[in-house]
């Protein structure tokens, strides 16, 4: 039996708030102009939100309004100073990604993963943490004692790569430090309820192990778009390509090809009745089709049909997954793969 851990950060964690601001701006750019090219980065801390990166678009966007809307929805003050430092995408990159070329927006490799643990085709511990994150977001909206920031971690016992029991369920949640006996119990009850649906027992809880979590958010920490790439992918159950998702339009294969790799992994998992399937796609900037596709599983490597290369061209991915009409803000809240 092995012991293995994974984690999530709540929607109100500063890094996740920055992801959401970047994606909210992206959504508005694409809503007005489907040909928008965006690589938006957000940095936050100590009363300031700094938005930088590159945007080429015909959209007219109010960056400050969008950022403050996200802050308010997450549960933070809107009194932050919003600094707009957005520039224009490099013309050199545009040579390979314009409407005539439709090439990849960057070099890189992306991974997709699926397993037969549940109907979401994701590791059970990952699903549990995603559900906790959603439940916590609802909780802080209805209970004054709970504040937005937080993260959680599962350290579990595994047999044959299946979670059989949770050794330690760690939850760090920002709160007003009033009636901690009551608020801690609420958190533990939510965790227990979620785990019961998967017949998973929790051996031990670690709730705010330092003893106190009152100062959080952008006052206790800084935030940065793309700093939680492991959480955004498969929470350590699969490799991470290295590229962040949020703030990037779908010509950036860091995002679009990762979504496609996940779709392929699920498709092959079902087709070959696998326990798990892992897909790697790799691209060169300006080139339409992937350089390589590698698919492996619990039954070994899987031969790749040459037709899959064409299916994984940037233009086909965007079309097949309808990525110009996707609401990316939603993906930045609780997970890109659910």
Coordinates of C-alpha atoms in Angstrom, one line a residue:
X1 CA 0.0 0.0 0.0
X2 CA 1.4 3.4 -1.0
X3 CA 0.8 6.8 0.6
X4 CA 0.3 9.7 -1.9
X5 CA -0.9 13.3 -1.7
X6 CA -2.7 15.8 -3.8
X7 CA -3.9 19.4 -3.2
X8 CA -6.3 22.1 -4.3
X9 CA -6.5 25.8 -3.6
X10 CA -9.9 27.5 -3.1
X11 CA -11.3 30.0 -5.4
X12 CA -10.4 32.8 -3.0
X13 CA -6.7 31.9 -2.9
X14 CA -4.7 34.9 -4.4
X15 CA -3.2 32.8 -7.2
X16 CA -6.7 31.6 -8.2
X17 CA -8.1 35.1 -8.0
X18 CA -5.4 36.3 -10.5
X19 CA -6.3 33.4 -12.8
X20 CA -9.9 34.4 -12.7
X21 CA -9.1 38.1 -13.5
X22 CA -7.0 37.0 -16.4
X23 CA -9.7 34.7 -17.7
X24 CA -12.5 37.2 -17.2
X25 CA -10.6 39.7 -19.3
X26 CA -10.0 37.0 -21.9
X27 CA -13.7 36.1 -22.0
X28 CA -14.6 39.7 -22.7
X29 CA -12.0 40.0 -25.5
X30 CA -13.3 36.8 -27.2
X31 CA -16.9 37.8 -26.7
X32 CA -16.4 41.0 -28.7
X33 CA -13.7 39.7 -31.1
X34 CA -13.2 36.0 -31.8
X35 CA -9.8 36.8 -33.4
X36 CA -8.4 38.2 -30.1
X37 CA -4.9 37.1 -29.2
X38 CA -4.3 37.2 -25.5
X39 CA -1.6 36.4 -23.0
X40 CA -2.8 38.1 -19.9
X41 CA -1.0 38.0 -16.6
X42 CA -2.3 39.3 -13.3
X43 CA -0.3 40.0 -10.1
X44 CA -1.9 41.0 -6.9
X45 CA -0.9 42.0 -3.4
X46 CA -1.1 44.6 -0.6
X47 CA -3.9 46.7 -2.1
X48 CA -2.8 46.6 -5.7
X49 CA -3.8 44.5 -8.8
X50 CA -1.3 44.7 -11.6
X51 CA -2.5 43.4 -15.0
X52 CA 0.1 43.0 -17.7
X53 CA 0.8 40.8 -20.7
X54 CA -0.1 41.1 -24.4
X55 CA -3.5 41.6 -26.1
X56 CA -4.3 42.2 -29.7
X57 CA -8.0 42.7 -30.2
X58 CA -10.7 44.9 -31.6
X59 CA -12.6 44.6 -28.4
X60 CA -13.2 47.6 -26.1
X61 CA -12.6 46.4 -22.6
X62 CA -12.7 48.1 -19.2
X63 CA -10.0 46.2 -17.4
X64 CA -10.6 47.9 -14.0
X65 CA -14.3 47.1 -14.1
X66 CA -13.7 43.4 -14.9
X67 CA -11.0 43.0 -12.2
X68 CA -13.2 44.6 -9.6
X69 CA -16.2 42.5 -10.6
X70 CA -14.1 39.3 -10.0
X71 CA -12.8 40.6 -6.7
X72 CA -16.4 41.3 -5.5
X73 CA -17.7 37.9 -6.7
X74 CA -14.8 36.1 -4.9
X75 CA -15.5 38.0 -1.7
X76 CA -12.8 40.6 -1.6
X77 CA -12.8 44.4 -1.3
X78 CA -13.1 46.4 -4.6
X79 CA -10.9 49.2 -3.2
X80 CA -7.8 47.8 -4.8
X81 CA -5.8 50.0 -7.1
X82 CA -6.0 48.4 -10.5
X83 CA -3.0 49.0 -12.7
X84 CA -3.4 48.3 -16.5
X85 CA -0.1 47.5 -18.1
X86 CA -1.4 45.4 -21.0
X87 CA 0.6 45.7 -24.3
X88 CA 0.2 44.3 -27.8
X89 CA 1.1 40.8 -28.9
X90 CA 4.5 40.5 -30.7
X91 CA 4.2 40.8 -34.5
X92 CA 6.7 37.9 -34.7
X93 CA 4.3 35.6 -32.9
X94 CA 1.4 36.8 -35.1
X95 CA 3.3 35.6 -38.2
X96 CA 2.6 32.0 -37.1
X97 CA -0.9 32.4 -35.5
X98 CA -2.9 34.6 -37.8
X99 CA -5.9 33.5 -39.7
X100 CA -4.0 32.3 -42.7
X101 CA -1.4 30.2 -40.8
X102 CA -3.3 29.0 -37.7
X103 CA -0.2 27.7 -36.1
X104 CA 0.6 27.0 -32.5
X105 CA 1.1 30.1 -30.3
X106 CA 4.2 28.6 -28.7
X107 CA 6.5 25.6 -28.3
X108 CA 5.7 23.1 -25.6
X109 CA 4.3 19.8 -24.5
X110 CA 0.9 19.2 -23.0
X111 CA -0.5 16.2 -21.1
X112 CA -3.9 14.7 -20.8
X113 CA -5.0 12.1 -18.3
X114 CA -8.0 10.0 -17.5
X115 CA -8.6 7.0 -15.2
X116 CA -11.6 4.7 -14.4
X117 CA -12.0 5.7 -10.8
X118 CA -15.4 7.3 -11.3
X119 CA -17.8 8.8 -13.8
X120 CA -15.7 11.9 -14.1
X121 CA -12.7 9.8 -15.2
X122 CA -10.5 11.5 -12.7
X123 CA -8.7 10.4 -9.5
X124 CA -11.2 10.2 -6.7
X125 CA -9.0 12.3 -4.4
X126 CA -9.0 15.1 -7.0
X127 CA -12.8 14.9 -7.4
X128 CA -13.2 15.1 -3.6
X129 CA -11.1 18.3 -3.4
X130 CA -12.9 19.9 -6.3
X131 CA -16.2 19.3 -4.6
X132 CA -14.9 20.7 -1.3
X133 CA -13.7 23.8 -3.1
X134 CA -17.2 24.3 -4.6
X135 CA -18.9 23.7 -1.2
X136 CA -16.5 26.1 0.5
X137 CA -17.3 28.8 -2.0
X138 CA -21.0 28.4 -1.2
X139 CA -20.3 28.3 2.6
X140 CA -18.4 31.6 2.7
X141 CA -21.3 33.3 0.8
X142 CA -23.8 32.2 3.5
X143 CA -21.8 32.1 6.7
X144 CA -20.1 35.3 8.0
X145 CA -17.4 33.4 9.8
X146 CA -15.8 32.0 6.7
X147 CA -13.5 34.1 4.5
X148 CA -12.4 33.5 0.9
X149 CA -8.9 32.2 1.1
X150 CA -7.9 28.6 1.6
X151 CA -6.5 25.3 0.4
X152 CA -6.9 21.6 1.1
X153 CA -4.8 18.5 0.8
X154 CA -5.5 14.8 0.8
X155 CA -2.8 12.3 1.9
X156 CA -4.3 8.9 1.1
X157 CA -3.6 5.2 1.2
X158 CA -3.7 3.6 -2.3
X159 CA -4.0 0.0 -3.5
X160 CA -3.6 -0.7 -7.2
X161 CA -3.6 3.0 -7.8
X162 CA -7.1 3.4 -6.1
X163 CA -7.7 5.5 -3.1
X164 CA -9.0 3.2 -0.3
X165 CA -8.7 5.5 2.7
X166 CA -7.6 9.0 3.6
X167 CA -4.7 9.1 6.1
X168 CA -4.8 12.9 6.6
X169 CA -7.3 15.4 5.3
X170 CA -5.7 18.8 5.7
X171 CA -7.8 22.0 5.3
X172 CA -6.5 25.5 5.8
X173 CA -9.4 27.9 5.6
X174 CA -9.5 31.7 6.3
X175 CA -12.0 32.6 9.0
X176 CA -12.8 35.3 11.5
X177 CA -11.4 33.1 14.3
X178 CA -14.7 33.2 16.1
X179 CA -16.4 30.0 17.3
X180 CA -13.6 27.9 15.9
X181 CA -15.0 24.7 17.4
X182 CA -18.2 25.2 15.4
X183 CA -16.5 26.3 12.1
X184 CA -14.0 23.5 12.3
X185 CA -16.8 21.0 12.7
X186 CA -18.6 22.4 9.7
X187 CA -15.5 21.9 7.6
X188 CA -15.0 18.3 8.8
X189 CA -18.7 17.5 8.3
X190 CA -18.5 18.7 4.7
X191 CA -15.4 16.7 4.0
X192 CA -17.0 13.6 5.6
X193 CA -20.2 14.0 3.6
X194 CA -18.3 14.3 0.3
X195 CA -16.0 11.3 1.1
X196 CA -19.0 9.1 2.1
X197 CA -20.3 9.3 -1.5
X198 CA -17.2 7.4 -2.5
X199 CA -17.1 5.1 0.5
X200 CA -13.8 6.7 1.7
X201 CA -13.1 6.9 5.4
X202 CA -11.0 9.7 6.9
X203 CA -8.5 8.6 9.5
X204 CA -7.3 12.1 10.6
X205 CA -8.1 15.8 10.1
X206 CA -5.6 18.6 10.2
X207 CA -7.6 21.8 10.3
X208 CA -5.6 25.0 10.2
X209 CA -2.6 23.3 11.7
X210 CA -0.8 26.5 12.6
X211 CA -3.7 27.2 14.9
X212 CA -5.0 30.4 13.2
X213 CA -5.9 31.7 9.8
X214 CA -7.4 35.2 10.0
X215 CA -5.0 37.2 7.8
X216 CA -5.2 35.9 4.2
X217 CA -6.0 36.8 0.7
X218 CA -3.9 39.6 -0.9
X219 CA -3.1 41.0 2.6
X220 CA -1.4 37.8 3.7
X221 CA 0.0 36.7 0.4
X222 CA 0.6 37.7 -3.2
X223 CA -1.1 36.2 -6.2
X224 CA 0.1 35.4 -9.7
X225 CA -1.6 34.0 -12.8
X226 CA -0.4 30.5 -13.6
X227 CA 1.3 29.7 -10.4
X228 CA -0.9 26.7 -9.6
X229 CA -0.3 24.6 -12.8
X230 CA -0.3 21.3 -10.9
X231 CA -3.6 22.1 -9.2
X232 CA -5.0 23.3 -12.6
X233 CA -4.0 20.0 -14.2
X234 CA -4.3 16.7 -12.4
X235 CA -3.1 17.6 -8.9
X236 CA 0.1 15.5 -9.2
X237 CA -1.6 12.3 -10.6
X238 CA -0.1 13.0 -14.1
X239 CA 2.8 15.0 -15.5
X240 CA 2.5 18.8 -16.1
X241 CA 3.7 20.3 -19.4
X242 CA 4.8 23.5 -17.7
X243 CA 2.6 26.0 -19.4
X244 CA -0.2 27.8 -17.5
X245 CA -3.8 28.0 -18.9
X246 CA -5.4 31.2 -17.7
X247 CA -5.3 34.4 -19.6
X248 CA -4.5 32.6 -22.9
X249 CA -6.6 32.5 -26.0
X250 CA -7.0 29.0 -27.6
X251 CA -4.2 29.6 -30.2
X252 CA -1.9 29.1 -27.2
X253 CA -1.5 25.3 -27.2
X254 CA -0.6 25.4 -23.5
X255 CA -4.3 25.6 -23.0
X256 CA -6.1 24.2 -26.1
X257 CA -3.9 21.2 -26.6
X258 CA -4.1 20.3 -22.9
X259 CA -7.9 20.3 -23.3
X260 CA -7.6 18.1 -26.4
X261 CA -5.2 15.7 -24.7
X262 CA -7.7 15.2 -21.9
X263 CA -10.4 14.5 -24.5
X264 CA -8.2 11.9 -26.2
X265 CA -7.3 10.3 -22.9
X266 CA -11.0 9.9 -22.0
X267 CA -11.8 8.5 -25.4
X268 CA -9.0 5.9 -25.4
X269 CA -9.8 5.0 -21.8
X270 CA -13.3 4.0 -22.8
X271 CA -12.3 2.5 -26.2
X272 CA -9.7 0.1 -24.8
X273 CA -11.3 -0.4 -21.3
X274 CA -8.2 0.9 -19.5
X275 CA -7.5 1.6 -15.9
X276 CA -5.7 4.8 -16.9
X277 CA -4.6 6.6 -20.0
X278 CA -2.0 9.4 -20.4
X279 CA -1.5 11.5 -23.6
X280 CA 1.3 13.8 -24.5
X281 CA 1.1 16.3 -27.4
X282 CA 4.0 18.5 -28.4
X283 CA 4.1 21.5 -30.7
X284 CA 6.5 24.0 -32.3
X285 CA 5.5 27.7 -32.5
X286 CA 3.9 28.5 -35.9
X287 CA 3.3 24.9 -36.9
X288 CA -0.3 23.7 -37.3
X289 CA 0.0 20.0 -36.3
X290 CA 1.8 18.5 -33.3
X291 CA 5.4 17.3 -33.6
X292 CA 4.6 14.1 -31.7
X293 CA 1.7 12.3 -30.0
X294 CA 2.4 9.7 -27.3
X295 CA -0.2 7.7 -25.6
X296 CA 0.4 5.2 -22.8
X297 CA -1.7 3.3 -20.3
X298 CA -1.8 0.5 -17.8
X299 CA -1.7 -1.9 -20.7
X300 CA 1.3 -0.3 -22.3
X301 CA 1.9 2.2 -25.1
X302 CA -0.9 2.7 -27.6
X303 CA -0.2 3.0 -31.4
X304 CA -1.2 6.4 -32.7
X305 CA -3.3 6.7 -35.8
X306 CA -1.8 9.2 -38.2
X307 CA -5.2 10.8 -38.6
X308 CA -4.9 12.0 -35.0
X309 CA -2.2 14.4 -36.0
X310 CA -4.6 16.3 -38.3
X311 CA -7.3 16.1 -35.6
X312 CA -4.9 17.8 -33.2
X313 CA -4.0 20.7 -35.5
X314 CA -4.6 24.0 -33.7
X315 CA -7.5 25.0 -36.0
X316 CA -9.3 21.7 -35.5
X317 CA -8.9 21.7 -31.8
X318 CA -10.4 25.2 -31.6
X319 CA -13.3 24.2 -33.8
X320 CA -14.0 20.7 -32.4
X321 CA -13.9 21.9 -28.8
X322 CA -15.7 25.2 -29.6
X323 CA -13.0 27.1 -27.7
X324 CA -13.8 30.5 -29.1
X325 CA -17.2 30.4 -27.3
X326 CA -16.0 28.8 -24.0
X327 CA -16.3 30.8 -20.8
X328 CA -12.8 30.5 -19.4
X329 CA -13.6 32.2 -16.1
X330 CA -15.5 29.1 -15.1
X331 CA -12.5 26.9 -15.6
X332 CA -10.3 29.1 -13.4
X333 CA -12.6 28.8 -10.4
X334 CA -12.6 25.1 -9.5
X335 CA -10.6 23.2 -12.1
X336 CA -10.1 22.9 -15.8
X337 CA -10.9 19.2 -15.8
X338 CA -14.0 18.1 -14.0

